[in-house]
CSV table of C-alpha atoms and ligand atoms in Angstrom, one decimal:
chain,number,residue,atom,x,y,z
A,1,MET,CA,130.5,41.9,158.4
A,2,ASN,CA,127.3,40.7,160.1
A,3,ILE,CA,125.8,37.2,160.0
A,4,LEU,CA,122.6,36.3,161.0
A,5,ALA,CA,122.8,32.8,162.3
A,6,PHE,CA,120.2,30.0,162.8
A,7,GLU,CA,120.4,26.7,164.8
A,8,SER,CA,117.5,24.3,165.2
A,9,SER,CA,119.2,20.9,165.0
A,10,CYS,CA,117.6,19.6,168.3
A,11,ASP,CA,115.7,21.2,171.1
A,12,GLU,CA,117.0,24.8,171.3
A,13,THR,CA,115.8,27.2,168.7
A,14,ALA,CA,118.7,29.7,168.5
A,15,VAL,CA,119.3,33.0,166.5
A,16,ALA,CA,122.2,35.3,166.7
A,17,VAL,CA,124.1,38.1,165.0
A,18,VAL,CA,127.7,37.7,164.9
A,19,ARG,CA,130.2,40.3,163.5
A,20,ASP,CA,133.5,39.5,161.7
A,21,GLY,CA,133.2,35.8,163.0
A,22,ARG,CA,134.6,36.3,166.7
A,23,GLN,CA,132.1,39.0,168.2
A,24,ALA,CA,128.4,37.7,169.2
A,25,LEU,CA,126.2,40.9,169.1
A,26,SER,CA,123.2,38.8,170.4
A,27,ASP,CA,122.5,35.3,170.8
A,28,ALA,CA,118.8,34.5,171.5
A,29,ILE,CA,118.0,31.0,172.7
A,30,LEU,CA,114.9,29.4,173.6
A,31,SER,CA,115.3,25.9,175.0
A,32,GLN,CA,112.4,23.2,174.7
A,33,ALA,CA,114.0,21.1,177.5
A,34,ASP,CA,111.1,21.7,179.8
A,35,MET,CA,108.7,20.4,177.2
A,36,HIS,CA,110.5,17.3,176.5
A,37,ALA,CA,111.3,16.5,180.1
A,38,ILE,CA,108.0,14.8,180.8
A,39,TYR,CA,108.9,12.3,178.1
A,40,GLY,CA,112.3,11.7,179.4
A,41,GLY,CA,114.0,12.7,176.1
A,42,VAL,CA,113.5,14.8,173.1
A,43,VAL,CA,110.2,13.9,170.9
A,44,PRO,CA,111.3,14.9,167.4
A,45,GLU,CA,107.9,16.0,166.2
A,46,ILE,CA,107.5,18.3,169.3
A,47,ALA,CA,110.7,19.9,168.6
A,48,SER,CA,110.0,20.7,164.9
A,49,ARG,CA,106.6,22.3,166.1
A,50,ARG,CA,108.2,24.6,168.7
A,51,HIS,CA,110.9,25.6,166.3
A,52,VAL,CA,108.4,26.9,163.8
A,53,GLU,CA,106.5,28.8,166.7
A,54,ALA,CA,109.6,30.4,168.0
A,55,ILE,CA,112.0,31.1,165.1
A,56,ALA,CA,110.4,34.4,163.7
A,57,ALA,CA,110.2,36.1,167.3
A,58,LEU,CA,113.6,34.9,168.2
A,59,THR,CA,115.1,36.5,164.9
A,60,ASP,CA,113.4,39.9,165.8
A,61,LYS,CA,114.8,39.4,169.4
A,62,ALA,CA,118.0,38.7,168.0
A,63,LEU,CA,118.1,41.8,165.6
A,64,ALA,CA,117.0,44.0,168.4
A,65,ASP,CA,119.5,42.6,171.1
A,66,ALA,CA,122.2,43.2,168.5
A,67,GLY,CA,121.1,46.7,167.7
A,68,VAL,CA,121.2,46.1,164.0
A,69,GLY,CA,118.6,46.3,161.4
A,70,LYS,CA,117.9,43.7,158.5
A,71,GLN,CA,119.5,46.1,156.2
A,72,ASP,CA,122.9,45.7,158.3
A,73,ILE,CA,123.1,41.8,157.7
A,74,ASP,CA,125.5,40.7,155.1
A,75,ALA,CA,125.0,37.1,155.0
A,76,VAL,CA,122.8,34.2,156.5
A,77,ALA,CA,124.2,31.0,157.9
A,78,VAL,CA,122.3,27.9,159.3
A,79,THR,CA,122.8,24.5,160.6
A,80,TYR,CA,121.9,22.1,157.9
A,81,GLY,CA,123.0,18.7,160.0
A,82,PRO,CA,123.6,16.6,161.7
A,83,GLY,CA,120.5,16.5,163.8
A,84,LEU,CA,116.8,15.8,164.0
A,85,ILE,CA,115.6,16.2,160.3
A,86,GLY,CA,112.2,17.7,160.9
A,87,ALA,CA,113.9,20.2,163.3
A,88,LEU,CA,116.8,21.0,161.0
A,89,LEU,CA,114.2,21.7,158.2
A,90,VAL,CA,112.6,24.5,160.2
A,91,GLY,CA,116.0,26.4,160.5
A,92,VAL,CA,116.9,25.5,157.0
A,93,ASN,CA,113.8,26.8,155.5
A,94,PHE,CA,113.5,30.0,157.4
A,95,ALA,CA,117.3,30.7,156.7
A,96,LYS,CA,116.6,30.3,152.8
A,97,SER,CA,113.6,32.6,153.0
A,98,ALA,CA,115.6,35.2,155.2
A,99,ALA,CA,118.7,35.1,152.6
A,100,TYR,CA,116.3,35.2,149.6
A,101,ALA,CA,114.3,38.4,151.2
A,102,LEU,CA,117.5,40.1,152.0
A,103,GLY,CA,119.2,39.2,148.9
A,104,LYS,CA,122.3,38.1,150.8
A,105,PRO,CA,124.3,34.9,150.5
A,106,LEU,CA,123.2,31.7,152.3
A,107,ILE,CA,126.0,29.6,154.2
A,108,PRO,CA,125.5,25.9,155.3
A,109,VAL,CA,127.1,25.2,158.7
A,110,HIS,CA,127.8,21.8,160.1
A,111,HIS,CA,126.5,21.5,163.6
A,112,LEU,CA,129.8,20.1,165.1
A,113,ARG,CA,132.0,22.7,163.2
A,114,GLY,CA,129.8,25.3,165.1
A,115,HIS,CA,130.5,23.7,168.4
A,116,ILE,CA,134.1,23.8,167.7
A,117,ALA,CA,133.9,27.5,166.6
A,118,ALA,CA,132.3,28.4,170.2
A,119,ASN,CA,135.8,28.5,171.2
A,120,TYR,CA,136.7,31.2,168.8
A,121,ILE,CA,134.2,33.5,170.5
A,122,ALA,CA,135.1,32.7,173.8
A,123,PHE,CA,139.0,32.8,173.0
A,124,PRO,CA,140.2,35.4,170.6
A,125,ASP,CA,143.8,34.1,170.4
A,126,LEU,CA,142.6,30.6,169.6
A,127,GLU,CA,143.5,29.6,166.0
A,128,PRO,CA,143.7,26.2,164.2
A,129,PRO,CA,145.3,23.9,164.3
A,130,PHE,CA,144.2,22.1,167.2
A,131,LEU,CA,142.7,18.9,168.6
A,132,ALA,CA,139.0,19.4,169.3
A,133,LEU,CA,137.2,17.0,171.6
A,134,CYS,CA,133.6,17.3,170.5
A,135,ILE,CA,131.0,15.9,173.1
A,136,SER,CA,127.4,16.4,173.0
A,137,GLY,CA,123.9,14.7,173.3
A,138,GLY,CA,124.2,13.1,169.9
A,139,ASN,CA,127.9,13.0,169.0
A,140,SER,CA,131.2,12.3,170.7
A,141,MET,CA,134.3,12.7,168.6
A,142,LEU,CA,137.9,13.7,168.3
A,143,VAL,CA,138.5,16.2,165.6
A,144,ASP,CA,141.8,17.1,163.8
A,145,VAL,CA,141.2,21.0,163.2
A,146,ARG,CA,143.8,21.7,160.7
A,147,GLY,CA,142.2,24.8,159.5
A,148,TYR,CA,138.9,26.7,159.9
A,149,THR,CA,137.2,24.7,157.4
A,150,ASP,CA,139.7,21.8,157.1
A,151,MET,CA,139.1,19.2,159.6
A,152,SER,CA,138.9,15.4,160.0
A,153,ILE,CA,137.7,12.7,162.5
A,154,MET,CA,140.5,10.9,164.5
A,155,GLY,CA,138.1,8.8,166.5
A,156,CYS,CA,134.4,8.7,167.4
A,157,THR,CA,132.1,6.7,169.5
A,158,ARG,CA,131.0,3.4,167.8
A,159,ASP,CA,127.5,3.6,169.5
A,160,ASP,CA,126.1,6.0,171.9
A,161,ALA,CA,127.3,9.5,172.6
A,162,ALA,CA,128.5,10.6,176.0
A,163,GLY,CA,125.5,12.8,176.6
A,164,GLU,CA,123.3,10.2,175.7
A,165,CYS,CA,124.9,8.0,178.4
A,166,PHE,CA,124.4,10.7,181.1
A,167,ASP,CA,120.9,11.3,179.9
A,168,LYS,CA,119.7,7.6,180.1
A,169,ILE,CA,121.3,6.7,183.2
A,170,ALA,CA,119.8,9.9,184.6
A,171,ARG,CA,116.3,8.8,183.5
A,172,ALA,CA,116.7,5.3,185.1
A,173,LEU,CA,117.5,7.2,188.3
A,174,GLY,CA,114.5,9.2,188.2
A,175,LEU,CA,116.5,12.5,187.3
A,176,PRO,CA,115.0,15.2,185.0
A,177,TYR,CA,115.9,15.5,181.2
A,178,PRO,CA,118.5,16.4,180.2
A,179,GLY,CA,120.5,14.3,182.7
A,180,GLY,CA,123.9,15.7,182.4
A,181,ARG,CA,123.6,18.5,184.7
A,182,PRO,CA,121.4,16.9,187.5
A,183,MET,CA,123.8,13.7,187.3
A,184,GLN,CA,126.7,16.1,188.0
A,185,GLU,CA,124.9,17.7,190.9
A,186,LEU,CA,124.0,13.9,192.4
A,187,ALA,CA,127.8,13.2,191.9
A,188,GLU,CA,128.9,15.8,194.4
A,189,GLY,CA,130.4,14.0,197.4
A,190,GLY,CA,130.0,10.4,195.8
A,191,ASP,CA,132.6,7.9,195.9
A,192,ASP,CA,133.9,7.6,192.2
A,193,ALA,CA,135.3,4.2,192.8
A,194,LYS,CA,132.6,2.5,194.6
A,195,TYR,CA,130.8,1.0,191.6
A,196,PRO,CA,133.2,-0.8,189.3
A,197,LEU,CA,131.6,0.1,185.8
A,198,PRO,CA,133.0,-1.2,182.6
A,199,ARG,CA,135.7,0.5,180.4
A,200,ALA,CA,135.3,-0.1,176.8
A,201,LYS,CA,138.0,-2.1,174.9
A,202,ILE,CA,137.8,-1.3,171.3
A,203,ALA,CA,139.3,-3.3,168.5
A,204,GLY,CA,140.8,-1.4,165.5
A,205,CYS,CA,141.1,2.4,166.0
A,206,ALA,CA,142.6,3.1,169.4
A,207,LEU,CA,141.0,6.7,169.4
A,208,ASP,CA,137.3,5.1,168.9
A,209,MET,CA,135.0,5.3,172.0
A,210,SER,CA,132.1,3.3,173.2
A,211,PHE,CA,129.4,4.3,175.8
A,212,SER,CA,126.6,1.7,175.2
A,213,GLY,CA,128.2,-0.8,177.6
A,214,LEU,CA,128.6,1.7,180.4
A,215,LYS,CA,125.1,2.9,180.1
A,216,THR,CA,123.7,-0.5,180.2
A,217,ALA,CA,125.7,-1.7,183.0
A,218,ALA,CA,124.8,1.7,185.2
A,219,VAL,CA,121.0,1.2,184.0
A,220,ASN,CA,121.0,-2.7,185.1
A,221,LEU,CA,122.5,-1.7,188.5
A,222,VAL,CA,119.6,0.7,189.0
A,223,HIS,CA,116.9,-1.6,188.0
A,224,ASN,CA,118.4,-4.6,189.8
A,225,ALA,CA,118.4,-2.6,193.1
A,226,GLN,CA,114.9,-1.5,192.6
A,227,GLN,CA,113.8,-5.1,191.9
A,228,LYS,CA,115.5,-6.4,194.9
A,229,GLY,CA,114.5,-3.6,196.9
A,230,GLU,CA,118.0,-2.7,197.7
A,231,GLU,CA,119.3,0.6,198.7
A,232,LEU,CA,121.5,2.3,196.2
A,233,ASP,CA,124.2,4.8,196.7
A,234,ARG,CA,123.0,7.1,194.0
A,235,SER,CA,125.7,9.8,194.5
A,236,SER,CA,128.5,7.3,194.5
A,237,LEU,CA,126.9,5.8,191.2
A,238,ALA,CA,126.6,9.2,189.6
A,239,ALA,CA,130.3,9.9,190.5
A,240,SER,CA,131.5,6.4,189.2
A,241,VAL,CA,129.6,7.1,185.8
A,242,ALA,CA,131.3,10.6,185.4
A,243,ALA,CA,134.6,9.0,186.3
A,244,ALA,CA,133.9,6.3,183.6
A,245,VAL,CA,132.8,8.6,181.0
A,246,SER,CA,135.9,11.1,181.7
A,247,GLU,CA,138.3,8.0,181.4
A,248,GLU,CA,136.8,7.1,178.1
A,249,LEU,CA,137.3,10.6,176.7
A,250,VAL,CA,140.3,12.4,178.3
A,251,PRO,CA,143.2,10.0,177.8
A,252,ARG,CA,142.0,9.7,174.1
A,253,ALA,CA,141.9,13.2,173.5
A,254,ILE,CA,145.5,13.7,174.9
A,255,ALA,CA,146.6,10.7,172.8
A,256,ALA,CA,144.9,12.3,169.6
A,257,ALA,CA,146.6,15.6,170.3
A,258,LYS,CA,149.8,13.9,170.6
A,259,GLN,CA,149.3,12.0,167.3
A,260,CYS,CA,148.7,15.0,165.4
A,261,GLY,CA,151.5,16.8,167.1
A,262,TYR,CA,149.4,19.6,168.6
A,263,ARG,CA,150.0,21.3,171.8
A,264,THR,CA,146.4,22.8,172.0
A,265,LEU,CA,143.3,21.0,172.8
A,266,ALA,CA,139.8,22.6,172.8
A,267,ALA,CA,136.6,21.0,174.1
A,268,ALA,CA,133.1,21.7,172.6
A,269,GLY,CA,129.6,20.5,173.1
A,270,GLY,CA,127.1,20.3,176.0
A,271,VAL,CA,128.9,17.4,177.8
A,272,ALA,CA,131.9,19.8,178.0
A,273,ALA,CA,130.2,21.7,180.8
A,274,ASN,CA,130.9,18.6,183.0
A,275,LYS,CA,132.9,19.4,185.9
A,276,ARG,CA,134.6,16.0,186.2
A,277,ILE,CA,135.5,16.1,182.5
A,278,ARG,CA,136.9,19.9,182.7
A,279,ALA,CA,139.1,18.9,185.8
A,280,ASP,CA,140.4,15.7,184.4
A,281,LEU,CA,141.1,17.6,181.1
A,282,GLU,CA,143.0,20.3,183.0
A,283,ARG,CA,145.0,18.0,184.8
A,284,ALA,CA,145.8,15.7,181.7
A,285,CYS,CA,146.6,19.0,179.7
A,286,GLY,CA,148.8,20.2,182.6
A,287,GLU,CA,150.7,16.9,182.9
A,288,ASN,CA,151.4,16.7,179.2
A,289,GLY,CA,152.2,20.2,178.2
A,290,ILE,CA,149.1,21.0,176.2
A,291,ARG,CA,147.3,24.3,176.2
A,292,LEU,CA,143.6,23.7,177.0
A,293,TYR,CA,140.8,25.8,176.0
A,294,LEU,CA,137.3,25.2,177.8
A,295,PRO,CA,134.3,27.3,176.6
A,296,PRO,CA,132.4,29.1,179.1
A,297,LEU,CA,129.3,27.1,180.0
A,298,PRO,CA,126.7,29.2,178.0
A,299,LEU,CA,128.8,28.3,175.0
A,300,CYS,CA,128.8,24.6,175.4
A,301,GLY,CA,125.4,23.7,174.7
A,302,ASP,CA,123.5,24.5,171.5
A,303,ASN,CA,123.4,28.4,170.3
A,304,GLY,CA,123.4,30.4,167.4
A,305,ALA,CA,126.6,32.3,167.9
A,306,MET,CA,128.6,29.4,167.3
A,307,ILE,CA,126.9,28.9,163.9
A,308,GLY,CA,127.5,32.6,163.0
A,309,CYS,CA,131.1,32.2,163.8
A,310,GLN,CA,131.7,29.1,161.8
A,311,GLY,CA,129.6,30.6,159.1
A,312,TYR,CA,132.0,33.4,158.8
A,313,TYR,CA,134.9,31.2,158.1
A,314,GLU,CA,132.8,29.1,155.8
A,315,TYR,CA,131.9,32.2,154.0
A,316,LEU,CA,135.8,33.4,153.6
A,317,ALA,CA,136.3,29.7,152.2
A,318,GLY,CA,133.7,30.3,149.6
A,319,VAL,CA,131.2,28.2,150.9
A,320,ARG,CA,127.8,29.1,149.7
A,321,ALA,CA,124.3,27.4,149.4
A,322,ASP,CA,121.4,28.2,146.9
A,323,MET,CA,117.6,27.7,147.5
A,324,SER,CA,117.8,23.8,146.8
A,325,LEU,CA,119.8,23.6,150.3
A,326,ASN,CA,118.5,20.5,152.1
A,327,ALA,CA,118.9,19.4,155.8
A,328,TYR,CA,120.8,16.2,156.6
A,329,ALA,CA,120.2,13.8,159.6
A,330,ASN,CA,123.6,12.5,159.2
A,331,LEU,CA,126.5,14.5,157.8
A,332,GLU,CA,130.2,14.2,157.6
A,333,ILE,CA,132.3,17.0,159.3
B,1,KG4,O1,125.5,20.4,172.7
B,1,KG4,P1,124.2,19.9,173.4
B,1,KG4,O2,123.6,21.2,174.0
B,1,KG4,O3,123.2,19.5,172.4
B,1,KG4,C1,123.5,18.5,171.2
B,1,KG4,O4,124.1,19.1,170.4
B,1,KG4,O5,123.5,17.4,171.6
B,1,KG4,O6,124.5,18.9,174.3
B,1,KG4,C2,123.4,18.3,175.1
B,1,KG4,C3,123.9,17.2,176.2
B,1,KG4,C4,122.8,16.6,176.9
B,1,KG4,O7,123.2,15.2,176.7
B,1,KG4,C5,123.2,16.9,178.3
B,1,KG4,O8,122.8,16.0,179.3
B,1,KG4,C6,124.7,17.1,178.3
B,1,KG4,O9,124.8,17.9,176.9
B,1,KG4,N1,125.0,17.7,179.5
B,1,KG4,C7,125.9,17.5,180.4
B,1,KG4,C8,126.1,18.5,181.2
B,1,KG4,N2,125.4,19.6,180.8
B,1,KG4,C9,124.9,19.3,179.6
B,1,KG4,N3,126.6,16.4,180.3
B,1,KG4,C10,127.2,16.3,181.5
B,1,KG4,N4,127.7,17.2,182.4
B,1,KG4,C11,127.1,18.5,182.3
B,1,KG4,N5,127.1,19.3,183.3
């Protein structure tokens, strides 16, 4: 079964063809990051316009790369939330038109379910149940993946996402957007204990997280140093931030897996590309006898293949949308 899949929730326009859920025949992605970089973050209106401009040509490319024609498509899948509403609407409306024109079923896909599903493409042996650590620019959560379409949140950030934390500290340091990767490069060789940054203490759910205090503390450090004309050890600050973010995420991911009784943990989302977090996860999972799945870097960020993959399992579960499908900025997993 070939699924034509669309992703446009933020600043990547992506179209893929996925066969039988696990095989990405193509994955055409156009990142707008350069366009938003001069503003230091994603400008929603620009994102929507760029999606409109790119989506038709990317669809042709995805079909050509896959070596299939429109007649070989069996269903259409699309991200319908959460994300930037204007950006999502472009993908949803294009997918609706495609499904209508081809006379094929339309499958709505949750963006974070898609991120989790990226692991199914990379690891053919991976099957639920497992614990997923979903860490991206807009979300940070621990998900109990009981089945391909049966999941619930064990804990999540109470404020900013981990990616937002990296991006905003990077901006204060004058690094380009998106800041996660440049922060990682800056952290090389830095002393991760030099700057004592705050660790959140959360009342209530022990698996919930917080990143806004850490973000503010690091940004204030940078601004204070600038105002006083003091030299900052930028590399050690970046390393200290990565250590603090990782400490917020990794012990909670292990605790959540244990709470669910799982011996399998999968990471997902753009921040799952982070070297420090990957290394800490590897060590912690090794110490706790947990099997770890870390998606290859191209599958960590937004892509269309992950939506086609999850779309397949939603299709098997009987999920369908009609032409009234809407997009949602916020959406329960
Ligand atoms: O999953 P994604 O591509 O888009 C969303 O769905 O949000 O994640 C983007 C986020 C950005 O905040 C970016 O800075 C972060 O992932 N990111 C990283 C790294 N690579 C990307 N954060 C930390 N370390 C990285 N190597």
